[in-house]
Short mmCIF file of C-alpha atoms in Angstrom, two decimals:
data_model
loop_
_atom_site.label_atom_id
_atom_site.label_comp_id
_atom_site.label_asym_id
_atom_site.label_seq_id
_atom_site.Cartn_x
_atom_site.Cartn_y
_atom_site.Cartn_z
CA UNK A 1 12.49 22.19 -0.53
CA UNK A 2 16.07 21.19 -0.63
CA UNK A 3 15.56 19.10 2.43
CA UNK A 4 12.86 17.37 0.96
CA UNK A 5 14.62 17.03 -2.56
CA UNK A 6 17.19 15.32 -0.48
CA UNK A 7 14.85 12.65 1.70
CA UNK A 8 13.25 11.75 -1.73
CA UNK A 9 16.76 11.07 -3.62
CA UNK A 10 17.47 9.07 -0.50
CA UNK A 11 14.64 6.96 -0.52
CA UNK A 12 14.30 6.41 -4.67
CA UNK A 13 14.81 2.39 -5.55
CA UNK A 14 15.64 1.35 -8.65
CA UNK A 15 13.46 0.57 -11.27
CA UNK A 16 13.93 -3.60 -10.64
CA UNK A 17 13.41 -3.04 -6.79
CA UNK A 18 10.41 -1.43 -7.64
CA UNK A 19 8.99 -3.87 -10.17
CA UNK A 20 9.65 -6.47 -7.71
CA UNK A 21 7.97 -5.19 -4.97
CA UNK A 22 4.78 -4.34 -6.99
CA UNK A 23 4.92 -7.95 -8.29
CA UNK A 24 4.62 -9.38 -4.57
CA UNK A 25 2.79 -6.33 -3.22
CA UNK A 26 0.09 -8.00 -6.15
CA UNK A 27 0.42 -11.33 -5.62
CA UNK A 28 0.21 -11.18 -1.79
CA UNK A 29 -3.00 -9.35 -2.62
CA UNK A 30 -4.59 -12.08 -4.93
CA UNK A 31 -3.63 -14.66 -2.26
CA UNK A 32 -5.19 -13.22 0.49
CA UNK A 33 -8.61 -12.11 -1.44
CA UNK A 34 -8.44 -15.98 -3.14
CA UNK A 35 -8.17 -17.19 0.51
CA UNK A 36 -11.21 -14.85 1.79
CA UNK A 37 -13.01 -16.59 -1.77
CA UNK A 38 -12.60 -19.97 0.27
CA UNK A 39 -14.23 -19.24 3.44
CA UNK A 40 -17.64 -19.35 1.95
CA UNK A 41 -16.75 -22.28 -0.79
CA UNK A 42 -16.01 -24.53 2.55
CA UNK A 43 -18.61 -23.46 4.58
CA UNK A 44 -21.81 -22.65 2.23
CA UNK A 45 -23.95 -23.27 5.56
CA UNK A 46 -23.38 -20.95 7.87
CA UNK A 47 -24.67 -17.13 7.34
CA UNK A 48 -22.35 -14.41 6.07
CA UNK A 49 -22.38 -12.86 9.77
CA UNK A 50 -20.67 -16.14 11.26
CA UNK A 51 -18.62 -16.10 8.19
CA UNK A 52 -17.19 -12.21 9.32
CA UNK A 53 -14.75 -13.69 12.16
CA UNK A 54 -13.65 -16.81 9.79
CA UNK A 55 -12.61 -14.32 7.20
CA UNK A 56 -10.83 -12.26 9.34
CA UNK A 57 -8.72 -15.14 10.83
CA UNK A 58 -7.83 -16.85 7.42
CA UNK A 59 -7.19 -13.12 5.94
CA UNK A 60 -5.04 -12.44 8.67
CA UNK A 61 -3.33 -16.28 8.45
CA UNK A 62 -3.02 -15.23 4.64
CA UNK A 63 -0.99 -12.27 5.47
CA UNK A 64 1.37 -14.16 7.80
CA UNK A 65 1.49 -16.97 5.27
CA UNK A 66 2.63 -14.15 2.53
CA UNK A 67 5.01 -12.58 4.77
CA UNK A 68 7.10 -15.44 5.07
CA UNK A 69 7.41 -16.17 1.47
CA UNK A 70 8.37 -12.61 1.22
CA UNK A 71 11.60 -12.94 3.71
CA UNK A 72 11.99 -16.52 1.99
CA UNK A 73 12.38 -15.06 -1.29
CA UNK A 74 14.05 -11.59 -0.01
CA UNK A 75 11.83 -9.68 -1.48
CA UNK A 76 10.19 -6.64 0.29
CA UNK A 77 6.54 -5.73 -0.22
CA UNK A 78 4.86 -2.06 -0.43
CA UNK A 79 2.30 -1.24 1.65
CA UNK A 80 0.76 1.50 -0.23
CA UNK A 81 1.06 -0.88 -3.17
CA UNK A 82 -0.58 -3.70 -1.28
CA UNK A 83 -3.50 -0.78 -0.79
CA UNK A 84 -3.77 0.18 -4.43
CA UNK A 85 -3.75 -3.43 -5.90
CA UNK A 86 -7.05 -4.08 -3.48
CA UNK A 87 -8.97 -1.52 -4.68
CA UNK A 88 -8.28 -2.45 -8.25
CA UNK A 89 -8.55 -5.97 -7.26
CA UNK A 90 -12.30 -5.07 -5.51
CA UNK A 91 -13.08 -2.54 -8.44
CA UNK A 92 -12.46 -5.65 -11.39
CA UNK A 93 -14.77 -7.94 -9.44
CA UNK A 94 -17.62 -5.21 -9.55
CA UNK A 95 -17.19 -4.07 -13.13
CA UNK A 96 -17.04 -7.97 -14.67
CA UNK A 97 -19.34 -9.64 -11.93
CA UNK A 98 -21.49 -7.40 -9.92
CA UNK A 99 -22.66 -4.76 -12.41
CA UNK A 100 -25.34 -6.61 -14.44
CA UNK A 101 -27.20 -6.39 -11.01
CA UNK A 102 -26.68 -2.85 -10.22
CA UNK A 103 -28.67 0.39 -11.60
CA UNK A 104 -26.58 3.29 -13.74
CA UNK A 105 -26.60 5.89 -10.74
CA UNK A 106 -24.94 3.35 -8.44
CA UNK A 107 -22.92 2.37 -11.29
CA UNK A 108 -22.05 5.83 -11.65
CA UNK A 109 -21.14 6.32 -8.31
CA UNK A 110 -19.23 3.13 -7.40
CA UNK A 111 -16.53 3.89 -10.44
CA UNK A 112 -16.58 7.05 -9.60
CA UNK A 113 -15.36 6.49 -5.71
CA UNK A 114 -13.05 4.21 -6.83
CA UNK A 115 -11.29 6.58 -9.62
CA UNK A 116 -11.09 9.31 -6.43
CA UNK A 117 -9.69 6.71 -4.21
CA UNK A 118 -6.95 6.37 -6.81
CA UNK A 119 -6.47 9.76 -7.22
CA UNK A 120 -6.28 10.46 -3.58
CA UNK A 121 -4.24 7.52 -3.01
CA UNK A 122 -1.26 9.02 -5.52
CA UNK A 123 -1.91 12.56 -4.12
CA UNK A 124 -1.11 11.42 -0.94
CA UNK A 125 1.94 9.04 -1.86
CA UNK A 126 3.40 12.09 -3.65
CA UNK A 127 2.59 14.79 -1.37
CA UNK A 128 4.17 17.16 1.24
CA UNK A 129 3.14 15.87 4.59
CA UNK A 130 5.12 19.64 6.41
CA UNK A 131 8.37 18.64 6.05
CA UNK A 132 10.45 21.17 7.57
CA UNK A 133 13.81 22.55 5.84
CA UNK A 134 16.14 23.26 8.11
CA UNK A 135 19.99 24.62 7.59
CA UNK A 136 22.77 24.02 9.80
CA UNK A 137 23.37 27.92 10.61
CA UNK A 138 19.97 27.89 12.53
CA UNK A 139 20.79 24.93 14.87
CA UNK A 140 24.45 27.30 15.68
CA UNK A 141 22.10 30.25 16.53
CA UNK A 142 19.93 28.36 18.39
CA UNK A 143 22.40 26.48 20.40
CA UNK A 144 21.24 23.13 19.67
CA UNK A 145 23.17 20.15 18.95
CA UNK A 146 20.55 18.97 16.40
CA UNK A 147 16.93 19.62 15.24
CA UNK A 148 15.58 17.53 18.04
CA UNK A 149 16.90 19.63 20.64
CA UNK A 150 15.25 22.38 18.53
CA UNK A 151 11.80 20.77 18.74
CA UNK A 152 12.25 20.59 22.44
CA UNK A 153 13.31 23.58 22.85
CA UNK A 154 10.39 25.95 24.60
CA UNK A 155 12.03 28.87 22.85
CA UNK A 156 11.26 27.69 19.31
CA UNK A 157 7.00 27.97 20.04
CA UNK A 158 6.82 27.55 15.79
CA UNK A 159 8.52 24.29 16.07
CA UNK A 160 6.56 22.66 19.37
CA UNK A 161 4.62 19.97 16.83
CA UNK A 162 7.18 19.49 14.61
CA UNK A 163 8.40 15.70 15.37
CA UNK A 164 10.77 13.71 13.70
CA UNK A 165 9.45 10.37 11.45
CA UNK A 166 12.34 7.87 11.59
CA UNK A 167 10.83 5.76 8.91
CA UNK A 168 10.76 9.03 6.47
CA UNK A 169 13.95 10.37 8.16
CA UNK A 170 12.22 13.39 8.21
CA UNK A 171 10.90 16.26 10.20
CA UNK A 172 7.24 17.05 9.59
CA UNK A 173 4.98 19.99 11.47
CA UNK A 174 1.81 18.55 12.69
CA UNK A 175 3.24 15.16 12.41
CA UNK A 176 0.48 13.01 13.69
CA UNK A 177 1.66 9.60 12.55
CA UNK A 178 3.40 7.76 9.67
CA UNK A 179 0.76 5.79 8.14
CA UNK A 180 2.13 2.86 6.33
CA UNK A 181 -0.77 1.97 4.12
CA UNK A 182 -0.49 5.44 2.35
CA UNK A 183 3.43 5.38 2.41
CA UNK A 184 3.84 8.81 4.35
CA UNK A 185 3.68 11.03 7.57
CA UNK A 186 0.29 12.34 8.18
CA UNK A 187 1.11 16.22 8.96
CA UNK A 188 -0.26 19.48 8.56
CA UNK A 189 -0.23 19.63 4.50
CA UNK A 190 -2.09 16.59 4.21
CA UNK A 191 -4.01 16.02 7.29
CA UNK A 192 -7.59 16.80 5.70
CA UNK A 193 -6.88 14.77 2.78
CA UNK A 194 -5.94 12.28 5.04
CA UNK A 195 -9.46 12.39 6.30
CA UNK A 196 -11.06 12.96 3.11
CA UNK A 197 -9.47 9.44 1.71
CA UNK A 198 -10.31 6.92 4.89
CA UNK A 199 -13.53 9.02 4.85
CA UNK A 200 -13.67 8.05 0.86
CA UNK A 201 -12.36 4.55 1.54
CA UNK A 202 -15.41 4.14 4.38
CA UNK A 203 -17.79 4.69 2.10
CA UNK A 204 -16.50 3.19 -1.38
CA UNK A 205 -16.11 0.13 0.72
CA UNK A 206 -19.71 0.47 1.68
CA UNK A 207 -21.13 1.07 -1.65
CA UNK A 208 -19.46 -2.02 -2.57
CA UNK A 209 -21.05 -4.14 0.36
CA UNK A 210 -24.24 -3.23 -0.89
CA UNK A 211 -23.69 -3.73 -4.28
CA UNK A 212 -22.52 -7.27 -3.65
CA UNK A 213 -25.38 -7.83 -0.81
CA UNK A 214 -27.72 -7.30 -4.08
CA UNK A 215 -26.10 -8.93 -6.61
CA UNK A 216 -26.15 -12.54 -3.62
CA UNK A 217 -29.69 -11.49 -3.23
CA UNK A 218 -30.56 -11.17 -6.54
CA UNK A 219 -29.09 -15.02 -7.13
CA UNK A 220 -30.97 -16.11 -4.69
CA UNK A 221 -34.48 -14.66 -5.86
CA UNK A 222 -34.02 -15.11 -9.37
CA UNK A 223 -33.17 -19.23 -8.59
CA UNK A 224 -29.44 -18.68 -10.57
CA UNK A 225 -27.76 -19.63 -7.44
CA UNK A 226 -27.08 -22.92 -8.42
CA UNK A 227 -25.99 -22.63 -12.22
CA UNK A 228 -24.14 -19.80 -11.00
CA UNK A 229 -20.39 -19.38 -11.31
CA UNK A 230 -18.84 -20.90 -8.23
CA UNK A 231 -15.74 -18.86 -8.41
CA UNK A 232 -17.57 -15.55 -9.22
CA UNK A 233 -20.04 -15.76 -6.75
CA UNK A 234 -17.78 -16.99 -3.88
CA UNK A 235 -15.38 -14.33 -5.28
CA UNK A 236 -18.27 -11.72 -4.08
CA UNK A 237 -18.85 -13.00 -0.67
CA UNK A 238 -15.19 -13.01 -0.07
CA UNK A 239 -14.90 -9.42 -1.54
CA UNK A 240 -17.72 -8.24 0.71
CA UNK A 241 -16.51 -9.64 3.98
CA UNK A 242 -13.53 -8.26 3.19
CA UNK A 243 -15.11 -4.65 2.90
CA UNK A 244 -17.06 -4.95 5.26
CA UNK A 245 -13.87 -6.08 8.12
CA UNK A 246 -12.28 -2.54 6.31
CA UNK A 247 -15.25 -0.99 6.95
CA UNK A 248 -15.14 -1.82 10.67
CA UNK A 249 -11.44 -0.75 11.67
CA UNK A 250 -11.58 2.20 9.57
CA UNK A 251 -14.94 3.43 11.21
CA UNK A 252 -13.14 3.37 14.40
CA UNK A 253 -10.00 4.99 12.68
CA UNK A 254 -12.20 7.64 11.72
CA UNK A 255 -13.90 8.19 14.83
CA UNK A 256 -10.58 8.42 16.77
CA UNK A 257 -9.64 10.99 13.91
CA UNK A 258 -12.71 13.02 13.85
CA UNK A 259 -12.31 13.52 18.28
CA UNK A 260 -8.82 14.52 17.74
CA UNK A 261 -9.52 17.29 15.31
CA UNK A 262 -12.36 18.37 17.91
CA UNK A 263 -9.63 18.45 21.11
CA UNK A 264 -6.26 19.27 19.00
CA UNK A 265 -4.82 16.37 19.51
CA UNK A 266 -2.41 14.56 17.80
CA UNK A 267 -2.08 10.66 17.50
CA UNK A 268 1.70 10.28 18.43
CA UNK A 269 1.09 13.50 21.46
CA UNK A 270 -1.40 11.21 23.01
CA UNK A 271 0.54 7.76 22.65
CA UNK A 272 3.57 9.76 23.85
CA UNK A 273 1.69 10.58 26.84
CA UNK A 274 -0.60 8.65 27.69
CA UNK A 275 1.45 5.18 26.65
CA UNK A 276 5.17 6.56 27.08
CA UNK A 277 6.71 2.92 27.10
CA UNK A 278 4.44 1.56 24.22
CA UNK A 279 5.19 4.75 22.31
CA UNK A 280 8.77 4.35 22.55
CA UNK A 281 8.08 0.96 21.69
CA UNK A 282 6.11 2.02 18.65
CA UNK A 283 9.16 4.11 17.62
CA UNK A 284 11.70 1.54 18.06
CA UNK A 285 9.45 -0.10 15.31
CA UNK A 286 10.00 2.61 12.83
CA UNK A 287 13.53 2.33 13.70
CA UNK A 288 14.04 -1.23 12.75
CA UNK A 289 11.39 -0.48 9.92
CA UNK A 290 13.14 2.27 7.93
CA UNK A 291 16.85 0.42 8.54
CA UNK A 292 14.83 -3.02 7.23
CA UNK A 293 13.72 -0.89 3.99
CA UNK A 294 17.19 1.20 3.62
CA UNK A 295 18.23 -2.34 3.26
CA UNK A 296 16.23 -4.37 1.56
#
């Protein structure tokens, strides 16, 4: 606990830092979901399935676009933040747009994925991923020069999936990878919720497609399509190609997930080797990563 008392102190900001980055964490996300909002505002006549790869692209142009007025202004962003302002963002166009159109049980159940989402979402953030504690007295009995050796070492069976995150400058058992949207390792404490929250995100995300794939289908049978809010209901489309691109990746996120709990396997085992240059590669990012954040 001591260890992990420590990491935590390390990696506190202050109170402006954090302020800041929430305030561009939120404003990156209402530029990207107001540039999604455009897609079907300049192109009204092609269907919503030809509008899926357009979205994509200017979502991902929106991102690039916000991540150079981030280094221009020197101000870093939070991923986890950048997560949590999009489901509130999402969860504000269903309660004052979309739910006229929808019935009290899938009323019911939209607000309540979305309030579990949160709470995952800050159970996660907060939580013990398996850090392991470790004293200085153990590496001189062990006769290792550090905890790495320690990992490596085939004498130390209780520590052979412990690996060290170097953007949490931490050691975690059952470290399967550092997942930047949640803002932690994914290891043996948290793995199943983990799970339970991309499962949770899957289908809160899907709810919501449907829910907006009424409420367009309802404007279009009831003949309000036309006197209409513009904003609102191009709001919706955006917001529902934008679930429904989550939907996609996280699918096959949760696929991946589901066949490595069925084989033991572990996300960074099987990059490690399987992909031993891109791995290293992959941890030469977190490198750069955690000194960028130390520092920013």
């Amino acid at each position: 606990m001591s260890r992990l008392a420590s990491e935590l102190h390390r990696l506190r900001r202050s109170p402006w830092e954090v302020l800041c980055s929430a305030l561009v964490s939120c404003g990156l996300v209402l530029f990207s979901q107001l540039a999604v909002a455009i897609v079907p505002r300049l192109l009204p006549s092609i269907s919503l399935l030809a509008m899926l790869p357009v979205a994509g692209l200017v979502f991902l142009a929106a991102i690039l676009v916000g991540r150079f007025w981030r280094r221009f202004i020197g101000v870093a962003a939070s991923a986890p933040l950048f997560v949590l302002f999009n489901v509130l963002f999402l969860w504000g166009v269903y309660l004052f747009v979309i739910r006229r159109d929808t019935s009290s049980l899938l009323d019911m159940l939209i607000n309540a994925e979305c309030a579990l989402l949160l709470w995952g979402l800050y159970r996660i953030l907060s939580g013990d991923p398996g850090i392991v504690a470790y004293e200085s007295s153990f590496l001189e009995e062990a006769g290792c020069k550090d905890f790495v050796d320690a990992i490596c070492s085939s004498e130390y069976p209780s520590l052979s999936r412990v690996r060290h995150c170097n953007c949490c400058k931490a050691n975690v058992r059952g470290y399967d990878h550092h997942c930047p949207a949640f803002g932690n390792c994914i290891g043996q404490k948290n793995h199943r919720l983990f799970m339970a929250l991309l499962t949770g995100f899957v289908v809160a995300e899907s709810t919501y497609t449907m829910c907006s794939t009424k409420y367009i289908t309802s404007c279009i049978t009831s003949g309000t399509l036309r006197t209409e809010n513009h904003l609102s209901l191009n709001m919706v489309i955006g917001t529902m190609l934008f679930s429904v691109l989550q939907v996609i990746w996280q699918v096959v996120f949760l696929i991946w997930h589901v066949y490595g709990i069925c084989f033991n396997i572990r996300t960074d085992e099987w990059v490690m080797s399987n992909f031993p240059c891109f791995g290293l590669f992959l941890h030469q990012l977190q490198v750069v990563f955690s000194f960028a954040v130390s520092y920013s």
